[in-house]
CSV table of N, CA and C in Angstrom, one decimal:
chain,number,residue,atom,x,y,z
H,1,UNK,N,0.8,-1.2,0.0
H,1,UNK,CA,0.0,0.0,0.0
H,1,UNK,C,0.8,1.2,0.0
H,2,UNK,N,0.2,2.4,-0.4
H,2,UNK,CA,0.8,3.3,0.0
H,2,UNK,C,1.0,4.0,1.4
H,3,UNK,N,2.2,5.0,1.2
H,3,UNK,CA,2.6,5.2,2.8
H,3,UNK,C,1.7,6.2,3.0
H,4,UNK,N,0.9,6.9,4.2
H,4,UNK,CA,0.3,7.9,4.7
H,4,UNK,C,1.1,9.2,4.2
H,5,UNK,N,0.2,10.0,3.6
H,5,UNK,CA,1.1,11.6,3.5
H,5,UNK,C,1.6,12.2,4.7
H,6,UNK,N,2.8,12.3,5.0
H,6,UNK,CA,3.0,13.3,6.0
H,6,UNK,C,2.3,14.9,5.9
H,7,UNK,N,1.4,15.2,5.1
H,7,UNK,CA,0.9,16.7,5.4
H,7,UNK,C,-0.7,16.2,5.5
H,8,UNK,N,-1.2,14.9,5.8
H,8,UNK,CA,-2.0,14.5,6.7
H,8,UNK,C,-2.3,14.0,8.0
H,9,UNK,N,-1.1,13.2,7.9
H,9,UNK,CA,-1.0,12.4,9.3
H,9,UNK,C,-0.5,13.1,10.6
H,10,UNK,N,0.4,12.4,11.6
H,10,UNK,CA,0.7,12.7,12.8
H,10,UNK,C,1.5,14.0,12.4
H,11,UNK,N,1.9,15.0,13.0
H,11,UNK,CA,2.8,15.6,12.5
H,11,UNK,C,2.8,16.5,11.2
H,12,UNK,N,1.6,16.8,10.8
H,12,UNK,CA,1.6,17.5,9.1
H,12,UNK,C,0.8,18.4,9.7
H,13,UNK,N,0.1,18.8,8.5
H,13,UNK,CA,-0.8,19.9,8.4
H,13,UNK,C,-2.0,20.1,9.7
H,14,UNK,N,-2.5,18.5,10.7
H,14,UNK,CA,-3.6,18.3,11.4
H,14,UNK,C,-3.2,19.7,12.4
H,15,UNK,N,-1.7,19.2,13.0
H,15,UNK,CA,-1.5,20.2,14.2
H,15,UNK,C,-1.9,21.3,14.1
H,16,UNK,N,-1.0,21.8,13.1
H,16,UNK,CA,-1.2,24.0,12.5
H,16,UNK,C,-2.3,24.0,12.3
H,17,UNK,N,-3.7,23.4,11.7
H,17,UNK,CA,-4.8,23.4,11.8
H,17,UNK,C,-5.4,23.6,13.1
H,18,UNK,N,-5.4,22.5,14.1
H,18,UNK,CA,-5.6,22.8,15.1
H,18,UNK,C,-5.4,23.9,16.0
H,19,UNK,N,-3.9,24.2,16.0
H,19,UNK,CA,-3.2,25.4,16.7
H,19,UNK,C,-4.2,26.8,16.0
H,20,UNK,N,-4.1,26.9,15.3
H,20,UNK,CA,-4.7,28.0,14.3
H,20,UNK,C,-6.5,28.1,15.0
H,21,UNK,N,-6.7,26.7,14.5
H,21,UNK,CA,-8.4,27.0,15.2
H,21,UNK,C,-8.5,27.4,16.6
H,22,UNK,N,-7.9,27.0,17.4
H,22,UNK,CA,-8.0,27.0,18.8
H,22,UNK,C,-7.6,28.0,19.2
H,23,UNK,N,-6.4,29.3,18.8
H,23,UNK,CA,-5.9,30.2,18.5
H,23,UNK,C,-7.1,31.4,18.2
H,24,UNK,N,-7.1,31.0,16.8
H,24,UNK,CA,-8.0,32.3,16.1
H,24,UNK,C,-9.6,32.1,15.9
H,25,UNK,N,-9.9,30.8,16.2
H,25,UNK,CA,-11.2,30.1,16.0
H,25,UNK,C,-11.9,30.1,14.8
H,26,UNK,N,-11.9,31.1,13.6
H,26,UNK,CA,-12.0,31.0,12.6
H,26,UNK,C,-10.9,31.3,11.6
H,27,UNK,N,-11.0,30.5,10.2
H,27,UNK,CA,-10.1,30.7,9.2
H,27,UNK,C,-10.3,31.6,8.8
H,28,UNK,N,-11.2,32.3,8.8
H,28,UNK,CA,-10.8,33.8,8.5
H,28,UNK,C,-10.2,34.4,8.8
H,29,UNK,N,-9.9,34.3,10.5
H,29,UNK,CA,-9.5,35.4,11.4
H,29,UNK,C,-7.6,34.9,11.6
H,30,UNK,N,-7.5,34.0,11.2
H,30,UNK,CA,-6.7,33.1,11.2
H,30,UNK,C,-5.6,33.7,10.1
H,31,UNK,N,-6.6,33.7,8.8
H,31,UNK,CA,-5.9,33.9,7.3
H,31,UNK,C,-5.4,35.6,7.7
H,32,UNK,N,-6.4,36.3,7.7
H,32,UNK,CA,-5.9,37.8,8.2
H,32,UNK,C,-4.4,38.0,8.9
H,33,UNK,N,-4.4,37.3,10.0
H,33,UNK,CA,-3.2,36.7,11.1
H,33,UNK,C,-2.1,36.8,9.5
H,34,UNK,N,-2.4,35.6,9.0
H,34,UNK,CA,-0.6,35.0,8.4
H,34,UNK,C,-0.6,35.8,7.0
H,35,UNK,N,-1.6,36.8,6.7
H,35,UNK,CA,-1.5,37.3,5.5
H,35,UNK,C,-1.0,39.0,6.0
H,36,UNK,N,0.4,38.9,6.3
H,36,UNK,CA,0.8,40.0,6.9
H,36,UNK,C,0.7,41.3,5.7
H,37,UNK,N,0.5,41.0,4.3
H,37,UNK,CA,0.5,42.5,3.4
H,37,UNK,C,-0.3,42.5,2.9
H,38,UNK,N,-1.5,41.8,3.2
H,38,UNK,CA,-3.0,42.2,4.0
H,38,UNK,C,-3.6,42.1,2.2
H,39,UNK,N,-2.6,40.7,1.3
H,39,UNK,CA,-3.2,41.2,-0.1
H,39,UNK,C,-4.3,40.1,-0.5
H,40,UNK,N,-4.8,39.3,0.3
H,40,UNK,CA,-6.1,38.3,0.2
H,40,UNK,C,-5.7,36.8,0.0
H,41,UNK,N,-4.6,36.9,-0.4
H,41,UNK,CA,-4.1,35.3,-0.9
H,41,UNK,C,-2.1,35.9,-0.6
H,42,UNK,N,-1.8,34.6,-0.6
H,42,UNK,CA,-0.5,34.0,-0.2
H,42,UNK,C,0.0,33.5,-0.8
H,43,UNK,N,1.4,33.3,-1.3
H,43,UNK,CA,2.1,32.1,-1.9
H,43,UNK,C,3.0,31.7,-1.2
H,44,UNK,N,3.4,30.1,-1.5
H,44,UNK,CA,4.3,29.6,-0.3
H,44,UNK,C,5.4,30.4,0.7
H,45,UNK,N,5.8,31.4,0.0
H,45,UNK,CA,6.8,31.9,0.4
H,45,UNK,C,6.0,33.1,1.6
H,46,UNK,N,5.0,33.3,1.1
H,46,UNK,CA,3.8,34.7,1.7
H,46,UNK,C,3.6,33.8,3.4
H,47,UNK,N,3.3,32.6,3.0
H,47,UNK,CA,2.2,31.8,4.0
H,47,UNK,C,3.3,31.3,5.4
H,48,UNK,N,4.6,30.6,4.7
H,48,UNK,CA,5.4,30.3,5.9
H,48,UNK,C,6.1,31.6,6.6
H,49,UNK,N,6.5,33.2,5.7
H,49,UNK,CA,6.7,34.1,6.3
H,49,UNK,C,5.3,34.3,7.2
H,50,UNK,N,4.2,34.7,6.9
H,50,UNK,CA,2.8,35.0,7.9
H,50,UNK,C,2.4,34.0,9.1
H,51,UNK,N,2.9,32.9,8.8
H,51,UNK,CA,2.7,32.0,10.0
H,51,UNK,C,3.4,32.6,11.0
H,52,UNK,N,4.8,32.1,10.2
H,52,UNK,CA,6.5,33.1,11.6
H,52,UNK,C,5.4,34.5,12.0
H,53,UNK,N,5.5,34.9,11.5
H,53,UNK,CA,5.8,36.7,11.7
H,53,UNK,C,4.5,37.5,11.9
H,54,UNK,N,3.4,36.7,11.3
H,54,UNK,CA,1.3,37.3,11.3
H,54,UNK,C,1.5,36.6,12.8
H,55,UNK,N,1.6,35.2,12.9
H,55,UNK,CA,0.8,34.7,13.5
H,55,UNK,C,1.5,33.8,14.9
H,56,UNK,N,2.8,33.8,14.5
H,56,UNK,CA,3.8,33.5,15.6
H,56,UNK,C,4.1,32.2,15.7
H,57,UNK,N,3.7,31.4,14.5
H,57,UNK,CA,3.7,30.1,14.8
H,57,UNK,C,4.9,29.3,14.5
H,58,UNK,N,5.6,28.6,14.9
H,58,UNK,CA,7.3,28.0,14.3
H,58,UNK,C,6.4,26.6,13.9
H,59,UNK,N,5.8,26.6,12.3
H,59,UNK,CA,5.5,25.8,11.9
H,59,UNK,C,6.1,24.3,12.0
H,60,UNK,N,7.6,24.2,11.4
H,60,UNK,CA,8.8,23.4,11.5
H,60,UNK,C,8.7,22.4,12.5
H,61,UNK,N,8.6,23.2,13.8
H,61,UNK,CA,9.1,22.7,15.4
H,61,UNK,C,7.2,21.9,15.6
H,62,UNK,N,6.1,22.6,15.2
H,62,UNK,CA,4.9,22.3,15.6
H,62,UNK,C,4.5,20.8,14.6
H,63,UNK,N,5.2,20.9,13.4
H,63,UNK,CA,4.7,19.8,12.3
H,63,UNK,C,5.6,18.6,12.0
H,64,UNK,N,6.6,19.3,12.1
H,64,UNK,CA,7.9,18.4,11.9
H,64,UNK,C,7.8,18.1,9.9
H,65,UNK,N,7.0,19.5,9.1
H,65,UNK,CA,7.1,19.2,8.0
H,65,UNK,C,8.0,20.8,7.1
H,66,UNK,N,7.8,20.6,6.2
H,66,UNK,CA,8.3,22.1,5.6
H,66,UNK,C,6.9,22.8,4.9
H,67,UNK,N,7.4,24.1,4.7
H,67,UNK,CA,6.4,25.0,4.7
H,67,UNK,C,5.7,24.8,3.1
H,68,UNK,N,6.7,23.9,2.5
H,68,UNK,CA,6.2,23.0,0.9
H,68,UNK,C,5.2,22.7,1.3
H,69,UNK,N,5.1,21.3,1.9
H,69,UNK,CA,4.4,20.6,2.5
H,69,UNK,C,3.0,20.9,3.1
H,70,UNK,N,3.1,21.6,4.0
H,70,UNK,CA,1.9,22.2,4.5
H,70,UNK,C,1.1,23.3,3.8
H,71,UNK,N,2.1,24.0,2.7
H,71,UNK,CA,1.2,25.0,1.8
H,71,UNK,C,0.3,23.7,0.8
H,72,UNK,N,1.0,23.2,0.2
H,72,UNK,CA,0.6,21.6,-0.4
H,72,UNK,C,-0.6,21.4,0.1
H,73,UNK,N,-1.0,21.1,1.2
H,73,UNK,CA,-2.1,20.5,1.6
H,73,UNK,C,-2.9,21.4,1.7
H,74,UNK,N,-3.0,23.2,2.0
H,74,UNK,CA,-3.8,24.3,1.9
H,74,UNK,C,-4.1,24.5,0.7
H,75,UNK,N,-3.3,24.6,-0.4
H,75,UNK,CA,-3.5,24.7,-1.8
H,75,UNK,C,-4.0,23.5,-2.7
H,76,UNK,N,-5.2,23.3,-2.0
H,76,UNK,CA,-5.5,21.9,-2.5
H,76,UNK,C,-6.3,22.0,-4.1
H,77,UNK,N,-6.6,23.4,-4.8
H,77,UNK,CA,-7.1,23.2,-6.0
H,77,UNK,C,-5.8,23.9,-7.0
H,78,UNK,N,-4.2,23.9,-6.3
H,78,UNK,CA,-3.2,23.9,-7.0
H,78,UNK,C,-2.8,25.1,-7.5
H,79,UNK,N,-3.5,26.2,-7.4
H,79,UNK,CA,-3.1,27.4,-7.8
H,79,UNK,C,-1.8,28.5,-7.6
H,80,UNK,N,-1.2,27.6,-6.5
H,80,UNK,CA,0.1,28.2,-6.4
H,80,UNK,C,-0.1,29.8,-5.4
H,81,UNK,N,-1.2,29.7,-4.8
H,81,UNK,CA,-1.3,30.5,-3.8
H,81,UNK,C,-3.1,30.2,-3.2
H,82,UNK,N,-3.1,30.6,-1.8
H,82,UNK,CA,-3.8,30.5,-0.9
H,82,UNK,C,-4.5,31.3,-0.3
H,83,UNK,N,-6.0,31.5,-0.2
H,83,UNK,CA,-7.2,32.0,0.6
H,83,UNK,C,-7.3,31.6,1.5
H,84,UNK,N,-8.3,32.9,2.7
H,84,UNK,CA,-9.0,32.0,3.7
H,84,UNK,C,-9.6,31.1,3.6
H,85,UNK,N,-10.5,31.1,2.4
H,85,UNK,CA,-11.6,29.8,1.6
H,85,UNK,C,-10.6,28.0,1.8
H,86,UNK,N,-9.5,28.8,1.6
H,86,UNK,CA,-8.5,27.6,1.2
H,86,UNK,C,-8.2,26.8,2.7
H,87,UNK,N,-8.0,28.0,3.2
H,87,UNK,CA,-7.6,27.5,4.5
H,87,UNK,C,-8.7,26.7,5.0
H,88,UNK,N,-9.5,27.6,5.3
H,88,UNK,CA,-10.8,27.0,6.1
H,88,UNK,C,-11.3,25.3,5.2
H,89,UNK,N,-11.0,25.0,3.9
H,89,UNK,CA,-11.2,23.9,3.2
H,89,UNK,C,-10.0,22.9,3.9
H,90,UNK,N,-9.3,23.3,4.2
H,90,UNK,CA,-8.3,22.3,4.6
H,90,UNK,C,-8.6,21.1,6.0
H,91,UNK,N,-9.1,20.6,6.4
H,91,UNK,CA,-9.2,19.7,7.5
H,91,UNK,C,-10.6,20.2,8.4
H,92,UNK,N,-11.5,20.3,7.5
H,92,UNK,CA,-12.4,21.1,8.3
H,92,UNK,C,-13.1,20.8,9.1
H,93,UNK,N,-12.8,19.0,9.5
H,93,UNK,CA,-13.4,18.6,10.4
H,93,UNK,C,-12.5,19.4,11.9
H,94,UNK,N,-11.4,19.8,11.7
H,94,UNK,CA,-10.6,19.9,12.6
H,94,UNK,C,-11.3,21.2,12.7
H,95,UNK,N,-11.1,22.4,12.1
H,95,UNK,CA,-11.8,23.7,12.5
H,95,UNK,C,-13.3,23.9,12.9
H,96,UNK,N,-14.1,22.6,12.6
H,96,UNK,CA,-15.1,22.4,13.5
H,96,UNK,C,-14.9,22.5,14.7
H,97,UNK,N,-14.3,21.0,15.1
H,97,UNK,CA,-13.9,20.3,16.8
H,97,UNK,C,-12.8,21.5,17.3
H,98,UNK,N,-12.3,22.2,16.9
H,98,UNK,CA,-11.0,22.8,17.5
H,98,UNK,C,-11.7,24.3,17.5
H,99,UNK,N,-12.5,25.1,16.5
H,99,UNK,CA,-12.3,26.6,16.4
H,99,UNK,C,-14.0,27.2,17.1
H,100,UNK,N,-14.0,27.7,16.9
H,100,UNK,CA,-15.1,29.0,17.3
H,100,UNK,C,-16.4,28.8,16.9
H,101,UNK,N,-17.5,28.4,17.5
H,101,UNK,CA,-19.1,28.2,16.4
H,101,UNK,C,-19.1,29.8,15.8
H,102,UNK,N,-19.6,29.1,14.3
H,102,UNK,CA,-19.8,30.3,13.5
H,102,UNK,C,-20.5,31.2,14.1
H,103,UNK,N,-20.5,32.6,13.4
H,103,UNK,CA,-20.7,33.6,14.8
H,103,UNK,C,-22.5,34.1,13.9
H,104,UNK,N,-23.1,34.0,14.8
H,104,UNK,CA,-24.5,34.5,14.0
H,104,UNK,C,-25.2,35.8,13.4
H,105,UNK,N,-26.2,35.8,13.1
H,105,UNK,CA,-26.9,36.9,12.0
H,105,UNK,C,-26.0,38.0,13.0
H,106,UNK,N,-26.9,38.1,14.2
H,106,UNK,CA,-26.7,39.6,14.8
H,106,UNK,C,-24.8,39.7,14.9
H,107,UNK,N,-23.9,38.6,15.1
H,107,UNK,CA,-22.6,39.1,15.6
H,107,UNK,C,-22.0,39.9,14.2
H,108,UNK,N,-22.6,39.0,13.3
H,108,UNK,CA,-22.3,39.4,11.5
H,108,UNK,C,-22.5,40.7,11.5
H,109,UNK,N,-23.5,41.4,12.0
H,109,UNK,CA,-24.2,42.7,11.5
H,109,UNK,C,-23.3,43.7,12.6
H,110,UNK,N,-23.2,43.6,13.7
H,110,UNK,CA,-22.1,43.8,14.5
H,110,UNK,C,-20.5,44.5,14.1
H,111,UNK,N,-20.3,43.5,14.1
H,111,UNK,CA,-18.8,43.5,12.9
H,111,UNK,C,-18.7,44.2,11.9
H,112,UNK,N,-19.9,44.7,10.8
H,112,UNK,CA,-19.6,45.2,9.4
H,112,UNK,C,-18.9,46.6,10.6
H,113,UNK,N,-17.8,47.6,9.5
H,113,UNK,CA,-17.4,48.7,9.5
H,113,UNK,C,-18.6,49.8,9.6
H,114,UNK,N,-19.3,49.8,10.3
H,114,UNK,CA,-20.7,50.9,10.2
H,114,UNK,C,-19.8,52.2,10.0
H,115,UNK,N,-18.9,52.6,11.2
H,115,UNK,CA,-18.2,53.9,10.7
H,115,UNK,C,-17.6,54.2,10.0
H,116,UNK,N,-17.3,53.5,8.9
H,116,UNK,CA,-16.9,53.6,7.1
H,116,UNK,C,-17.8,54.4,6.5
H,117,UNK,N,-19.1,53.9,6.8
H,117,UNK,CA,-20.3,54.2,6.0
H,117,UNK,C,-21.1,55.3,6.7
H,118,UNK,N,-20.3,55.7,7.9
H,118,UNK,CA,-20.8,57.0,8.0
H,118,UNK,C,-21.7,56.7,9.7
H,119,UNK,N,-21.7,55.3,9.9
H,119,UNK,CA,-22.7,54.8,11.1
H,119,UNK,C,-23.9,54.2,10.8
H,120,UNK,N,-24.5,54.0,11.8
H,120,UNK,CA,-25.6,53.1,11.7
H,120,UNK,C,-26.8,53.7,11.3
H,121,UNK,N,-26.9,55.0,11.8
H,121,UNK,CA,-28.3,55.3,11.4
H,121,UNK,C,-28.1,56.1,10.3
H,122,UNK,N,-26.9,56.5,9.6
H,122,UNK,CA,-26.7,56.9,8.1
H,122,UNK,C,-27.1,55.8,7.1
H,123,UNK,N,-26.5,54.8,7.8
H,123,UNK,CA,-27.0,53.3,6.7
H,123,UNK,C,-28.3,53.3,6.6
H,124,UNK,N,-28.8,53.6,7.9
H,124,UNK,CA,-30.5,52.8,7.9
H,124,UNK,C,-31.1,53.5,7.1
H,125,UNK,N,-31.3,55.3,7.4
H,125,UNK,CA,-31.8,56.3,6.9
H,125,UNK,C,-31.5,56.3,5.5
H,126,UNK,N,-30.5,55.7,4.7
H,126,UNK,CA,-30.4,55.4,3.4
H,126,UNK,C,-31.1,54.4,3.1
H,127,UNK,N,-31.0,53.5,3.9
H,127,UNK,CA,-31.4,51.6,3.5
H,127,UNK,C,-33.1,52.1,3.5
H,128,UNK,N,-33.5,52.7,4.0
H,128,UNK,CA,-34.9,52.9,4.3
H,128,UNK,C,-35.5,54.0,3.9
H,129,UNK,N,-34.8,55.0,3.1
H,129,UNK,CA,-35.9,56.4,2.6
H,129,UNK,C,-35.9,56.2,1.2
C-alpha cells in the first residue's frame, strides 16, 4: 500500500490546523493573522513568512514538515497560492472540533465597519428612505 502523507498524518498539516483553530477560531481570522501584506491570498513563500511573523507560529518545530508541504495541503485546488476559503477547506473537520461556532446573523451585522459608512443610522436612513 501506500505510505500515509506526512501533510496528513501525525505531524503534518492536522497540528497547524488545530493550533490556528483553537488560537484564532476561525479561518478567516486566522488567514488575516498569516496574510501579513494584508493582499487576500499567499504564496508559499507569503504563508510560511505569515505563519512566523502574522501569526507566531514555528510551523517546522509544531509539524515536523516544511512549509512546501503544508502549503501543499492548503492549496488543495493547486493554484500556487492560498485564501481563507483555502484555508478553512483544509481539514475542516478539525476547524469544527478545535475553532469557534460560526458567529451569528446579529454578531455578523455587528462586525460590518458601520463607521466607514458614516454609522448606523446613516445606513439605515439610506437603507430605508
Amino acid at each position: 500500500g501506500r505510505a500515509p502523507s506526512r501533510a496528513s498524518g501525525p505531524g503534518g498539516v492536522q497540528p497547524l490546523i488545530k493550533l490556528l483553530a483553537a488560537h484564532f477560531g476561525w479561518p478567516e481570522v486566522a488567514f488575516m493573522s498569516i496574510d501579513v501584506h494584508k493582499q487576500g491570498r499567499l504564496t508559499r513563500e507569503e504563508f510560511g513568512l505569515g505563519l512566523l511573523l502574522g501569526a507566531g507560529v514555528d510551523f517546522l518545530r509544531l509539524t515536523g514538515v516544511s512549509v512546501g508541504t503544508l502549503f501543499a495541503a492548503v492549496d488543495a485546488r493547486g493554484l500556487g497560492h492560498v485564501t481563507a476559503r483555502d484555508l478553512g477547506g483544509c481539514c475542516p473537520g478539525v476547524w469544527s472540533e478545535c475553532g469557534a461556532d460560526p458567529p451569528t446573523r446579529p454578531e455578523k451585522l455587528r462586525s460590518l465597519p458601520w463607521a466607514a459608512a458614516g454609522g448606523v443610522d446613516a445606513v439605515a436612513t439610506c437603507w430605508y428612505s
